[in-house]
């Protein structure tokens, strides 16, 4: 969709997808399983909270598969939210909210008190363990009984250091080859955004907020499952994994 600004938002979404796939070649697979589990547990017309939504990658796939779904996207990044606003402009199934997930009061900004599903991918590793545990408590308060929370992210098992090192070495070798073949990495993509007449100003603001990249903690699957149960979920376990990442599902 191209708006009055002349910006091709679909092209920016495509560009973001390709950049993310440089890091995660199996990105679409995790989204597919995530939506399979949404359908299995809460049906095909869910009210969804897309947490740390970025450009709205989860929301776009949700609405494509489940046209009767609705989504509230929450993020703090002004540049990625600009792409989300451009993409979903005029779609009354989507609400976008600017909020800082480290702010204890962020749920008050949401249009609804409860959700069938809260979904997030490749975002919460920006948080350290203590604020992440606090966030899990707030998420538990937003998911209805019988509803689900899913987080697809880097989750590292420190008890397998040799396996981890071998996997990381292979993954990085493949990423370097893809970069030599022309793939954009994180820094390259943001340089393009900074030069775009519409995204330049929000990109400058996002760097004031985040800096280059805020690396938090990447605790194990067991840590995530334990904390989610402690915060009010009845069940929690992985429903998909790759050698480096896990999709963890918690059921209220």
Short mmCIF file of C-alpha atoms in Angstrom, two decimals:
data_model
loop_
_atom_site.label_atom_id
_atom_site.label_comp_id
_atom_site.label_asym_id
_atom_site.label_seq_id
_atom_site.Cartn_x
_atom_site.Cartn_y
_atom_site.Cartn_z
CA UNK A 1 0.00 0.00 0.00
CA UNK A 2 1.43 3.39 -1.03
CA UNK A 3 0.10 6.39 0.92
CA UNK A 4 -0.11 10.09 0.19
CA UNK A 5 3.49 10.41 1.39
CA UNK A 6 4.55 8.31 -1.59
CA UNK A 7 5.92 5.64 0.74
CA UNK A 8 5.59 2.02 -0.37
CA UNK A 9 4.85 0.43 2.99
CA UNK A 10 4.61 -3.08 1.52
CA UNK A 11 8.17 -2.67 0.23
CA UNK A 12 9.36 -1.67 3.70
CA UNK A 13 7.60 -4.69 5.21
CA UNK A 14 9.26 -6.94 2.64
CA UNK A 15 12.63 -5.36 3.35
CA UNK A 16 12.17 -5.87 7.10
CA UNK A 17 11.18 -9.50 6.56
CA UNK A 18 14.28 -10.18 4.47
CA UNK A 19 16.54 -8.53 7.05
CA UNK A 20 15.00 -10.57 9.87
CA UNK A 21 15.31 -13.76 7.83
CA UNK A 22 19.04 -13.14 7.55
CA UNK A 23 19.14 -13.85 11.30
CA UNK A 24 16.33 -16.44 11.30
CA UNK A 25 15.89 -18.45 8.07
CA UNK A 26 13.05 -20.39 9.78
CA UNK A 27 11.11 -17.26 10.76
CA UNK A 28 8.00 -18.15 8.76
CA UNK A 29 7.94 -21.63 10.27
CA UNK A 30 7.75 -20.24 13.80
CA UNK A 31 4.94 -17.88 12.77
CA UNK A 32 3.04 -20.80 11.21
CA UNK A 33 3.30 -22.90 14.37
CA UNK A 34 2.35 -19.89 16.50
CA UNK A 35 -0.85 -19.43 14.50
CA UNK A 36 -1.52 -23.19 14.53
CA UNK A 37 -1.50 -23.02 18.33
CA UNK A 38 -3.72 -19.92 18.34
CA UNK A 39 -6.26 -21.84 16.27
CA UNK A 40 -5.97 -24.97 18.42
CA UNK A 41 -6.47 -23.17 21.73
CA UNK A 42 -8.55 -20.02 21.10
CA UNK A 43 -10.04 -20.46 17.62
CA UNK A 44 -10.04 -18.51 14.38
CA UNK A 45 -11.48 -15.15 15.53
CA UNK A 46 -9.21 -14.26 18.45
CA UNK A 47 -8.58 -10.92 20.08
CA UNK A 48 -4.77 -10.73 19.97
CA UNK A 49 -2.19 -8.52 21.63
CA UNK A 50 0.90 -8.29 19.37
CA UNK A 51 3.53 -7.46 21.97
CA UNK A 52 6.61 -5.48 20.87
CA UNK A 53 4.94 -5.61 17.46
CA UNK A 54 7.56 -3.74 15.43
CA UNK A 55 6.28 -3.38 11.88
CA UNK A 56 3.35 -5.70 12.66
CA UNK A 57 4.84 -8.93 11.29
CA UNK A 58 2.70 -11.16 13.52
CA UNK A 59 -0.43 -9.06 12.96
CA UNK A 60 -0.07 -9.25 9.17
CA UNK A 61 0.17 -13.04 9.24
CA UNK A 62 -2.62 -13.32 11.82
CA UNK A 63 -5.09 -11.33 9.71
CA UNK A 64 -4.09 -13.08 6.49
CA UNK A 65 -4.84 -16.47 8.04
CA UNK A 66 -7.74 -15.41 10.30
CA UNK A 67 -9.67 -12.52 8.69
CA UNK A 68 -12.06 -12.33 11.67
CA UNK A 69 -9.24 -11.80 14.18
CA UNK A 70 -8.44 -8.42 15.74
CA UNK A 71 -5.04 -7.20 16.88
CA UNK A 72 -3.63 -4.58 19.23
CA UNK A 73 0.00 -3.87 18.42
CA UNK A 74 2.20 -2.37 21.16
CA UNK A 75 5.71 -1.00 20.67
CA UNK A 76 7.92 1.95 21.54
CA UNK A 77 9.99 2.13 18.35
CA UNK A 78 8.74 5.16 16.36
CA UNK A 79 10.24 4.00 13.05
CA UNK A 80 8.85 0.46 13.12
CA UNK A 81 5.50 1.80 14.34
CA UNK A 82 5.48 4.25 11.41
CA UNK A 83 5.71 1.26 9.05
CA UNK A 84 2.96 -0.52 11.00
CA UNK A 85 0.70 2.55 10.85
CA UNK A 86 1.31 2.87 7.11
CA UNK A 87 0.64 -0.83 6.55
CA UNK A 88 -2.61 -1.10 8.53
CA UNK A 89 -4.02 2.36 7.90
CA UNK A 90 -7.80 2.06 7.45
CA UNK A 91 -8.01 -1.51 8.80
CA UNK A 92 -10.37 -1.32 11.76
CA UNK A 93 -9.24 -4.74 12.97
CA UNK A 94 -5.91 -3.23 14.07
CA UNK A 95 -5.13 -0.80 16.89
CA UNK A 96 -1.57 0.42 17.44
CA UNK A 97 -0.37 1.67 20.81
CA UNK A 98 2.89 3.42 21.69
CA UNK A 99 4.08 2.18 25.08
CA UNK A 100 7.26 1.19 26.92
CA UNK A 101 6.99 -2.40 28.18
CA UNK A 102 9.35 -1.53 31.05
CA UNK A 103 6.75 0.97 32.30
CA UNK A 104 4.55 -0.83 34.89
CA UNK A 105 1.49 1.10 33.68
CA UNK A 106 1.70 0.20 29.98
CA UNK A 107 -1.41 -2.08 30.09
CA UNK A 108 -3.53 0.97 30.95
CA UNK A 109 -2.91 2.23 27.38
CA UNK A 110 -4.56 -0.82 25.81
CA UNK A 111 -8.08 -0.67 24.37
CA UNK A 112 -9.09 -3.94 26.09
CA UNK A 113 -8.65 -5.41 29.57
CA UNK A 114 -8.17 -8.97 28.37
CA UNK A 115 -7.01 -10.92 25.32
CA UNK A 116 -7.44 -14.42 23.94
CA UNK A 117 -3.78 -14.52 22.92
CA UNK A 118 -0.68 -12.43 23.59
CA UNK A 119 1.99 -13.09 20.95
CA UNK A 120 5.57 -11.89 20.60
CA UNK A 121 8.63 -12.88 18.59
CA UNK A 122 12.30 -11.98 18.68
CA UNK A 123 11.79 -9.00 20.94
CA UNK A 124 11.89 -9.76 24.65
CA UNK A 125 15.60 -10.68 24.61
CA UNK A 126 16.08 -6.91 24.80
CA UNK A 127 15.03 -7.18 28.46
CA UNK A 128 17.06 -8.44 31.42
CA UNK A 129 15.65 -11.27 33.52
CA UNK A 130 14.17 -9.18 36.34
CA UNK A 131 12.13 -6.78 34.16
CA UNK A 132 11.17 -9.72 31.93
CA UNK A 133 9.76 -11.60 34.93
CA UNK A 134 7.80 -8.48 35.93
CA UNK A 135 6.50 -8.19 32.35
CA UNK A 136 5.37 -11.82 32.46
CA UNK A 137 3.29 -10.97 35.51
CA UNK A 138 1.54 -8.15 33.66
CA UNK A 139 0.97 -10.38 30.64
CA UNK A 140 -0.63 -13.00 32.89
CA UNK A 141 -3.08 -10.32 34.01
CA UNK A 142 -4.07 -9.60 30.39
CA UNK A 143 -4.64 -13.17 29.18
CA UNK A 144 -8.15 -14.50 29.85
CA UNK A 145 -8.64 -17.89 31.50
CA UNK A 146 -8.11 -20.45 28.74
CA UNK A 147 -6.11 -17.94 26.73
CA UNK A 148 -2.49 -18.23 25.64
CA UNK A 149 0.80 -16.39 25.66
CA UNK A 150 3.50 -17.29 23.15
CA UNK A 151 7.07 -16.04 22.95
CA UNK A 152 9.38 -17.05 20.08
CA UNK A 153 12.91 -15.94 20.89
CA UNK A 154 16.52 -16.83 21.58
CA UNK A 155 16.58 -19.07 24.65
CA UNK A 156 20.00 -20.40 25.61
CA UNK A 157 20.69 -23.59 27.58
CA UNK A 158 23.95 -22.88 29.41
CA UNK A 159 24.37 -26.57 30.26
CA UNK A 160 25.35 -27.39 26.64
CA UNK A 161 28.27 -25.05 25.85
CA UNK A 162 29.88 -27.16 23.12
CA UNK A 163 26.60 -27.68 21.28
CA UNK A 164 25.87 -23.97 21.60
CA UNK A 165 29.29 -22.99 20.22
CA UNK A 166 29.04 -25.34 17.25
CA UNK A 167 25.53 -24.18 16.37
CA UNK A 168 26.53 -20.53 16.68
CA UNK A 169 29.62 -20.98 14.51
CA UNK A 170 27.62 -22.66 11.74
CA UNK A 171 24.83 -20.07 11.91
CA UNK A 172 27.25 -17.16 11.74
CA UNK A 173 29.17 -18.71 8.84
CA UNK A 174 25.90 -18.99 6.89
CA UNK A 175 24.97 -15.40 7.79
CA UNK A 176 28.33 -14.13 6.57
CA UNK A 177 27.89 -15.98 3.28
CA UNK A 178 24.40 -14.52 2.85
CA UNK A 179 25.78 -11.04 3.55
CA UNK A 180 28.44 -11.55 0.88
CA UNK A 181 25.57 -12.52 -1.44
CA UNK A 182 23.86 -9.19 -0.75
CA UNK A 183 21.66 -9.72 2.32
CA UNK A 184 21.07 -6.68 4.54
CA UNK A 185 21.92 -6.97 8.21
CA UNK A 186 20.43 -4.94 11.09
CA UNK A 187 22.84 -2.00 10.72
CA UNK A 188 22.46 -1.90 6.92
CA UNK A 189 18.67 -1.83 7.19
CA UNK A 190 18.65 1.03 9.68
CA UNK A 191 21.02 3.02 7.48
CA UNK A 192 18.47 2.71 4.66
CA UNK A 193 15.65 3.80 6.97
CA UNK A 194 17.67 6.82 8.11
CA UNK A 195 17.94 8.00 4.49
CA UNK A 196 14.23 7.64 3.72
CA UNK A 197 12.38 10.99 3.72
CA UNK A 198 9.46 9.62 5.74
CA UNK A 199 11.38 7.32 8.11
CA UNK A 200 14.44 9.51 8.76
CA UNK A 201 12.91 11.48 11.63
CA UNK A 202 11.34 8.51 13.49
CA UNK A 203 14.59 6.56 12.94
CA UNK A 204 16.55 9.37 14.63
CA UNK A 205 14.08 9.24 17.53
CA UNK A 206 14.39 5.46 17.89
CA UNK A 207 18.17 5.77 18.22
CA UNK A 208 17.65 8.31 21.00
CA UNK A 209 15.47 5.71 22.76
CA UNK A 210 17.44 2.52 22.15
CA UNK A 211 20.94 3.28 20.91
CA UNK A 212 22.41 0.70 18.54
CA UNK A 213 20.96 -2.43 20.15
CA UNK A 214 19.94 -3.22 23.72
CA UNK A 215 20.98 -6.76 24.53
CA UNK A 216 19.27 -8.11 27.60
CA UNK A 217 19.30 -11.70 28.86
CA UNK A 218 18.49 -14.93 27.01
CA UNK A 219 17.58 -17.36 29.80
CA UNK A 220 16.76 -20.99 29.20
CA UNK A 221 13.43 -22.48 28.18
CA UNK A 222 13.16 -23.88 31.70
CA UNK A 223 13.50 -20.40 33.20
CA UNK A 224 10.76 -18.97 30.97
CA UNK A 225 8.38 -21.86 31.71
CA UNK A 226 9.00 -21.70 35.46
CA UNK A 227 8.52 -17.93 35.70
CA UNK A 228 5.35 -18.00 33.59
CA UNK A 229 3.86 -20.63 35.89
CA UNK A 230 4.90 -18.61 38.94
CA UNK A 231 3.15 -15.55 37.45
CA UNK A 232 -0.20 -17.28 36.98
CA UNK A 233 -0.14 -19.56 33.94
CA UNK A 234 -1.33 -23.15 34.45
CA UNK A 235 0.86 -24.82 31.82
CA UNK A 236 3.95 -23.81 29.86
CA UNK A 237 6.21 -25.66 27.43
CA UNK A 238 7.92 -25.34 24.04
CA UNK A 239 5.78 -26.11 20.99
CA UNK A 240 8.56 -25.54 18.41
CA UNK A 241 12.28 -25.09 18.44
CA UNK A 242 15.23 -24.59 16.11
CA UNK A 243 18.88 -25.16 17.11
CA UNK A 244 18.99 -21.60 18.51
CA UNK A 245 15.41 -20.47 19.18
CA UNK A 246 12.27 -21.67 20.92
CA UNK A 247 8.56 -20.93 20.67
CA UNK A 248 7.22 -21.28 24.20
CA UNK A 249 3.49 -21.48 24.87
CA UNK A 250 1.87 -20.71 28.22
CA UNK A 251 -1.82 -21.51 28.85
CA UNK A 252 -3.80 -19.57 31.44
#
